[in-house]
Amino acid sequence: SQQGEEDPQALSIQEGENATMNCSYKTSINNLQWYRQNSGRGLVHLILIRSNEREKHSGRLRVTLDTSKKSSSLLITASRAADTASYFCATDAAQKLVFGQGTRLTINP
Amino acid sequence: GAVVSQHPSWVICKSGTSVKIECRSLDFQATTMFWYRQFPKQSLMLMATSNEGSKATYEQGVEKDKFLINHASLTLSTLTVTSAHPEDSSFYICSARTSGRVRSYNEQFFGPGTRLTVL
């Protein structure tokens, strides 16, 4: 069953702008991960944040985690056309990853 | 990094036939492998979890007699879609988890996926 709910379902912005995607989940987790998927392709692991961490950075990516609200956000700064993809959060609990619904991000040149 | 392969990358078959998809961990031993299904413009749905040498654990709503999973070794898991029908057409993705590394969490690595089209 799906645990993560993401919003927005779709996001379209201009190149250079920042993109923020949110993920909410229901149960306790060990960690939360974000993945990218280009249309019809496999998953690319972006970043992992542990349950005892609040914020993590990787290049143009910034992830926050609020375990009290059971939510996470992914911020992509200075977006590029190549960032166009679907982004999924996945919660790691009970030794398996469960994916959210995903956000389809479109970067307009 | 760890690599997971899937074969075939795509397959087209006639309704009623069975299709086998292989998932291999190429440079590590996978204690657990997972099978996901993804319909167009939707998220990944976990179908089942398999541990080497034991029966797979299926998620609610997934027919175990229709989706046969075999995890015969620490590097190979297979998913067989039996008596495939057009509604089984989907993108099937496997992943492998290792506990062999010194990490505070068990890493999970994904295969590139197999696109199944049933005519």
mmCIF file of C-alpha atoms in Angstrom:
data_model
loop_
_atom_site.group_PDB
_atom_site.id
_atom_site.type_symbol
_atom_site.label_atom_id
_atom_site.label_comp_id
_atom_site.label_asym_id
_atom_site.label_seq_id
_atom_site.Cartn_x
_atom_site.Cartn_y
_atom_site.Cartn_z
ATOM 1 C CA SER A 1 0.000 0.000 0.000
ATOM 2 C CA GLN A 2 1.160 3.519 -0.638
ATOM 3 C CA GLN A 3 2.300 5.387 2.401
ATOM 4 C CA GLY A 4 3.619 8.642 1.017
ATOM 5 C CA GLU A 5 1.441 11.356 -0.350
ATOM 6 C CA GLU A 6 3.135 13.988 -2.407
ATOM 7 C CA ASP A 7 2.100 17.405 -3.483
ATOM 8 C CA PRO A 8 1.852 18.932 -5.857
ATOM 9 C CA GLN A 9 1.081 16.099 -8.267
ATOM 10 C CA ALA A 10 2.436 18.256 -11.058
ATOM 11 C CA LEU A 11 4.617 21.353 -11.057
ATOM 12 C CA SER A 12 5.659 23.490 -13.999
ATOM 13 C CA ILE A 13 8.183 26.295 -13.528
ATOM 14 C CA GLN A 14 10.621 28.391 -15.526
ATOM 15 C CA GLU A 15 14.252 27.433 -15.786
ATOM 16 C CA GLY A 16 16.259 29.036 -13.018
ATOM 17 C CA GLU A 17 13.430 29.046 -10.522
ATOM 18 C CA ASN A 18 13.351 26.885 -7.430
ATOM 19 C CA ALA A 19 11.096 23.829 -7.197
ATOM 20 C CA THR A 20 9.663 22.533 -3.947
ATOM 21 C CA MET A 21 7.950 19.204 -3.541
ATOM 22 C CA ASN A 22 6.377 17.875 -0.380
ATOM 23 C CA CYS A 23 5.839 14.374 0.946
ATOM 24 C CA SER A 24 3.743 13.193 3.862
ATOM 25 C CA TYR A 25 3.689 9.732 5.369
ATOM 26 C CA LYS A 26 1.754 7.859 7.998
ATOM 27 C CA THR A 27 3.947 5.589 10.108
ATOM 28 C CA SER A 28 7.291 5.692 11.852
ATOM 29 C CA ILE A 29 10.267 5.427 9.532
ATOM 30 C CA ASN A 30 13.947 4.602 9.633
ATOM 31 C CA ASN A 31 14.762 6.990 6.839
ATOM 32 C CA LEU A 32 13.172 8.762 3.900
ATOM 33 C CA GLN A 33 14.623 8.799 0.423
ATOM 34 C CA TRP A 34 14.008 10.828 -2.705
ATOM 35 C CA TYR A 35 14.277 9.419 -6.201
ATOM 36 C CA ARG A 36 14.048 10.834 -9.700
ATOM 37 C CA GLN A 37 12.630 9.026 -12.699
ATOM 38 C CA ASN A 38 12.796 10.211 -16.256
ATOM 39 C CA SER A 39 9.903 9.155 -18.437
ATOM 40 C CA GLY A 40 9.910 5.403 -18.996
ATOM 41 C CA ARG A 41 13.259 4.927 -17.312
ATOM 42 C CA GLY A 42 14.621 3.527 -14.093
ATOM 43 C CA LEU A 43 14.997 5.245 -10.754
ATOM 44 C CA VAL A 44 17.868 7.480 -9.768
ATOM 45 C CA HIS A 45 18.583 7.764 -6.060
ATOM 46 C CA LEU A 46 18.944 11.409 -5.070
ATOM 47 C CA ILE A 47 19.288 11.681 -1.334
ATOM 48 C CA LEU A 48 18.558 9.889 1.918
ATOM 49 C CA ILE A 49 17.688 11.523 5.199
ATOM 50 C CA ARG A 50 17.645 9.544 8.406
ATOM 51 C CA SER A 51 14.877 9.835 10.958
ATOM 52 C CA ASN A 52 17.188 11.653 13.381
ATOM 53 C CA GLU A 53 18.199 14.249 10.788
ATOM 54 C CA ARG A 54 16.301 17.426 10.026
ATOM 55 C CA GLU A 55 17.989 18.742 6.929
ATOM 56 C CA LYS A 56 20.394 17.509 4.311
ATOM 57 C CA HIS A 57 22.048 19.059 1.270
ATOM 58 C CA SER A 58 23.464 17.577 -1.897
ATOM 59 C CA GLY A 59 24.473 19.989 -4.619
ATOM 60 C CA ARG A 60 21.337 21.878 -5.686
ATOM 61 C CA LEU A 61 19.139 19.617 -3.573
ATOM 62 C CA ARG A 62 17.928 20.368 -0.084
ATOM 63 C CA VAL A 63 15.808 17.929 1.854
ATOM 64 C CA THR A 64 14.073 18.542 5.143
ATOM 65 C CA LEU A 65 12.387 16.063 7.432
ATOM 66 C CA ASP A 66 9.886 16.798 10.183
ATOM 67 C CA THR A 67 9.104 13.569 11.978
ATOM 68 C CA SER A 68 6.595 15.260 14.276
ATOM 69 C CA LYS A 69 4.527 16.223 11.242
ATOM 70 C CA LYS A 70 5.527 13.114 9.296
ATOM 71 C CA SER A 71 6.519 15.198 6.324
ATOM 72 C CA SER A 72 9.495 15.926 4.125
ATOM 73 C CA SER A 73 10.274 18.411 1.416
ATOM 74 C CA LEU A 74 12.641 18.402 -1.527
ATOM 75 C CA LEU A 75 13.918 21.712 -2.828
ATOM 76 C CA ILE A 76 15.723 21.958 -6.149
ATOM 77 C CA THR A 77 17.411 25.312 -6.554
ATOM 78 C CA ALA A 78 18.257 27.029 -9.825
ATOM 79 C CA SER A 79 16.313 24.487 -11.844
ATOM 80 C CA ARG A 80 17.480 23.334 -15.251
ATOM 81 C CA ALA A 81 15.647 21.800 -18.191
ATOM 82 C CA ALA A 82 17.382 18.509 -17.391
ATOM 83 C CA ASP A 83 15.601 18.425 -14.026
ATOM 84 C CA THR A 84 12.355 17.650 -15.845
ATOM 85 C CA ALA A 85 11.292 14.284 -14.409
ATOM 86 C CA SER A 86 9.046 12.636 -11.850
ATOM 87 C CA TYR A 87 10.205 12.799 -8.259
ATOM 88 C CA PHE A 88 9.223 10.261 -5.641
ATOM 89 C CA CYS A 89 9.696 10.080 -1.937
ATOM 90 C CA ALA A 90 10.079 6.642 -0.407
ATOM 91 C CA THR A 91 9.837 5.752 3.236
ATOM 92 C CA ASP A 92 11.984 3.006 4.664
ATOM 93 C CA ALA A 93 10.185 1.081 7.366
ATOM 94 C CA ALA A 94 9.864 -2.591 8.212
ATOM 95 C CA GLN A 95 12.767 -3.391 5.902
ATOM 96 C CA LYS A 96 11.082 -2.213 2.710
ATOM 97 C CA LEU A 97 10.676 0.965 0.701
ATOM 98 C CA VAL A 98 7.214 2.305 0.036
ATOM 99 C CA PHE A 99 6.833 5.037 -2.547
ATOM 100 C CA GLY A 100 4.707 8.128 -2.612
ATOM 101 C CA GLN A 101 2.532 9.130 -5.542
ATOM 102 C CA GLY A 102 5.188 11.338 -7.045
ATOM 103 C CA THR A 103 5.426 14.852 -8.426
ATOM 104 C CA ARG A 104 5.808 15.439 -12.153
ATOM 105 C CA LEU A 105 8.160 18.374 -12.537
ATOM 106 C CA THR A 106 8.444 20.257 -15.817
ATOM 107 C CA ILE A 107 11.109 22.890 -16.279
ATOM 108 C CA ASN A 108 10.303 25.291 -19.096
ATOM 109 C CA PRO A 109 13.253 26.826 -20.933
ATOM 110 C CA GLY B 1 28.424 1.354 -6.648
ATOM 111 C CA ALA B 2 26.204 -1.697 -6.584
ATOM 112 C CA VAL B 3 24.556 -2.642 -9.860
ATOM 113 C CA VAL B 4 21.284 -4.434 -10.409
ATOM 114 C CA SER B 5 20.380 -5.675 -13.855
ATOM 115 C CA GLN B 6 17.104 -6.837 -15.302
ATOM 116 C CA HIS B 7 16.447 -8.972 -18.318
ATOM 117 C CA PRO B 8 14.766 -8.472 -20.635
ATOM 118 C CA SER B 9 14.466 -4.699 -20.737
ATOM 119 C CA TRP B 10 11.257 -5.044 -22.683
ATOM 120 C CA VAL B 11 9.031 -7.873 -23.817
ATOM 121 C CA ILE B 12 5.914 -8.185 -25.936
ATOM 122 C CA CYS B 13 3.846 -11.316 -25.600
ATOM 123 C CA LYS B 14 0.488 -12.735 -26.551
ATOM 124 C CA SER B 15 -2.333 -12.990 -24.066
ATOM 125 C CA GLY B 16 -2.265 -16.280 -22.197
ATOM 126 C CA THR B 17 1.465 -16.824 -22.322
ATOM 127 C CA SER B 18 3.868 -16.675 -19.397
ATOM 128 C CA VAL B 19 6.765 -14.272 -19.156
ATOM 129 C CA LYS B 20 9.828 -14.548 -16.942
ATOM 130 C CA ILE B 21 11.797 -11.505 -15.830
ATOM 131 C CA GLU B 22 15.218 -11.866 -14.234
ATOM 132 C CA CYS B 23 16.769 -9.585 -11.672
ATOM 133 C CA ARG B 24 20.454 -9.910 -10.837
ATOM 134 C CA SER B 25 22.712 -8.181 -8.380
ATOM 135 C CA LEU B 26 25.977 -8.014 -10.279
ATOM 136 C CA ASP B 27 28.578 -7.139 -7.679
ATOM 137 C CA PHE B 28 26.999 -7.830 -4.327
ATOM 138 C CA GLN B 29 24.936 -10.422 -2.532
ATOM 139 C CA ALA B 30 21.328 -9.447 -2.063
ATOM 140 C CA THR B 31 19.760 -10.780 1.066
ATOM 141 C CA THR B 32 16.409 -9.436 0.006
ATOM 142 C CA MET B 33 14.937 -8.570 -3.361
ATOM 143 C CA PHE B 34 11.796 -6.621 -4.096
ATOM 144 C CA TRP B 35 9.480 -6.467 -7.080
ATOM 145 C CA TYR B 36 7.555 -3.329 -7.956
ATOM 146 C CA ARG B 37 5.009 -2.602 -10.669
ATOM 147 C CA GLN B 38 4.446 0.809 -12.179
ATOM 148 C CA PHE B 39 1.551 1.755 -14.440
ATOM 149 C CA PRO B 40 1.896 4.776 -16.734
ATOM 150 C CA LYS B 41 2.068 8.069 -14.890
ATOM 151 C CA GLN B 42 1.681 6.318 -11.555
ATOM 152 C CA SER B 43 3.980 5.492 -8.695
ATOM 153 C CA LEU B 44 5.779 2.266 -7.923
ATOM 154 C CA MET B 45 3.632 -0.290 -6.137
ATOM 155 C CA LEU B 46 5.435 -2.915 -4.100
ATOM 156 C CA MET B 47 4.298 -6.352 -5.205
ATOM 157 C CA ALA B 48 6.380 -8.699 -3.114
ATOM 158 C CA THR B 49 9.481 -9.167 -1.018
ATOM 159 C CA SER B 50 11.661 -12.212 -1.436
ATOM 160 C CA ASN B 51 14.471 -13.583 0.659
ATOM 161 C CA GLU B 52 16.933 -16.078 -0.723
ATOM 162 C CA GLY B 53 15.791 -19.631 -0.216
ATOM 163 C CA SER B 54 12.386 -18.821 1.194
ATOM 164 C CA LYS B 55 8.929 -18.052 -0.113
ATOM 165 C CA ALA B 56 8.123 -14.540 -1.178
ATOM 166 C CA THR B 57 5.901 -12.303 0.888
ATOM 167 C CA TYR B 58 3.226 -10.710 -1.264
ATOM 168 C CA GLU B 59 1.559 -7.387 -0.666
ATOM 169 C CA GLN B 60 -2.169 -7.284 -0.195
ATOM 170 C CA GLY B 61 -4.042 -7.608 -3.453
ATOM 171 C CA VAL B 62 -1.196 -9.225 -5.386
ATOM 172 C CA GLU B 63 -2.027 -12.704 -6.671
ATOM 173 C CA LYS B 64 0.769 -15.054 -5.709
ATOM 174 C CA ASP B 65 -0.332 -17.674 -8.230
ATOM 175 C CA LYS B 66 -0.222 -15.142 -11.016
ATOM 176 C CA PHE B 67 3.093 -13.538 -10.131
ATOM 177 C CA LEU B 68 5.506 -16.321 -9.262
ATOM 178 C CA ILE B 69 8.688 -15.193 -7.561
ATOM 179 C CA ASN B 70 11.751 -17.343 -7.137
ATOM 180 C CA HIS B 71 14.826 -16.185 -5.250
ATOM 181 C CA ALA B 72 17.113 -19.117 -5.869
ATOM 182 C CA SER B 73 20.402 -17.475 -5.006
ATOM 183 C CA LEU B 74 21.817 -14.371 -3.383
ATOM 184 C CA THR B 75 22.260 -12.766 -6.781
ATOM 185 C CA LEU B 76 19.188 -13.814 -8.728
ATOM 186 C CA SER B 77 15.446 -13.396 -8.382
ATOM 187 C CA THR B 78 12.885 -14.114 -11.066
ATOM 188 C CA LEU B 79 9.347 -12.900 -11.557
ATOM 189 C CA THR B 80 7.103 -14.993 -13.778
ATOM 190 C CA VAL B 81 3.862 -13.458 -14.945
ATOM 191 C CA THR B 82 1.682 -16.474 -15.653
ATOM 192 C CA SER B 83 -1.123 -16.456 -18.199
ATOM 193 C CA ALA B 84 -0.499 -12.817 -18.937
ATOM 194 C CA HIS B 85 -3.364 -10.570 -19.956
ATOM 195 C CA PRO B 86 -3.385 -7.025 -21.368
ATOM 196 C CA GLU B 87 -4.082 -5.591 -17.898
ATOM 197 C CA ASP B 88 -0.731 -7.016 -16.763
ATOM 198 C CA SER B 89 1.035 -4.682 -19.162
ATOM 199 C CA SER B 90 3.215 -2.520 -16.971
ATOM 200 C CA PHE B 91 6.740 -1.503 -16.042
ATOM 201 C CA TYR B 92 8.219 -4.030 -13.605
ATOM 202 C CA ILE B 93 11.142 -2.900 -11.467
ATOM 203 C CA CYS B 94 13.204 -5.011 -9.128
ATOM 204 C CA SER B 95 15.462 -3.883 -6.355
ATOM 205 C CA ALA B 96 17.996 -5.616 -4.184
ATOM 206 C CA ARG B 97 18.936 -4.890 -0.636
ATOM 207 C CA THR B 98 22.250 -5.731 0.946
ATOM 208 C CA SER B 99 23.187 -5.959 4.534
ATOM 209 C CA GLY B 100 26.800 -6.644 3.755
ATOM 210 C CA ARG B 101 28.044 -3.103 4.076
ATOM 211 C CA VAL B 102 28.860 -1.231 7.216
ATOM 212 C CA ARG B 103 26.033 1.242 7.184
ATOM 213 C CA SER B 104 23.442 2.370 9.633
ATOM 214 C CA TYR B 105 20.820 1.393 7.107
ATOM 215 C CA ASN B 106 20.453 -1.318 4.512
ATOM 216 C CA GLU B 107 20.960 0.057 1.029
ATOM 217 C CA GLN B 108 18.505 -0.801 -1.692
ATOM 218 C CA PHE B 109 19.502 -0.673 -5.329
ATOM 219 C CA PHE B 110 17.109 -0.620 -8.263
ATOM 220 C CA GLY B 111 17.213 -2.328 -11.616
ATOM 221 C CA PRO B 112 16.463 -0.423 -14.826
ATOM 222 C CA GLY B 113 13.028 -1.990 -15.199
ATOM 223 C CA THR B 114 11.281 -4.283 -17.683
ATOM 224 C CA ARG B 115 8.451 -3.038 -19.836
ATOM 225 C CA LEU B 116 5.886 -5.763 -20.432
ATOM 226 C CA THR B 117 3.284 -5.380 -23.146
ATOM 227 C CA VAL B 118 0.639 -8.059 -23.439
ATOM 228 C CA LEU B 119 -1.278 -8.083 -26.706
#
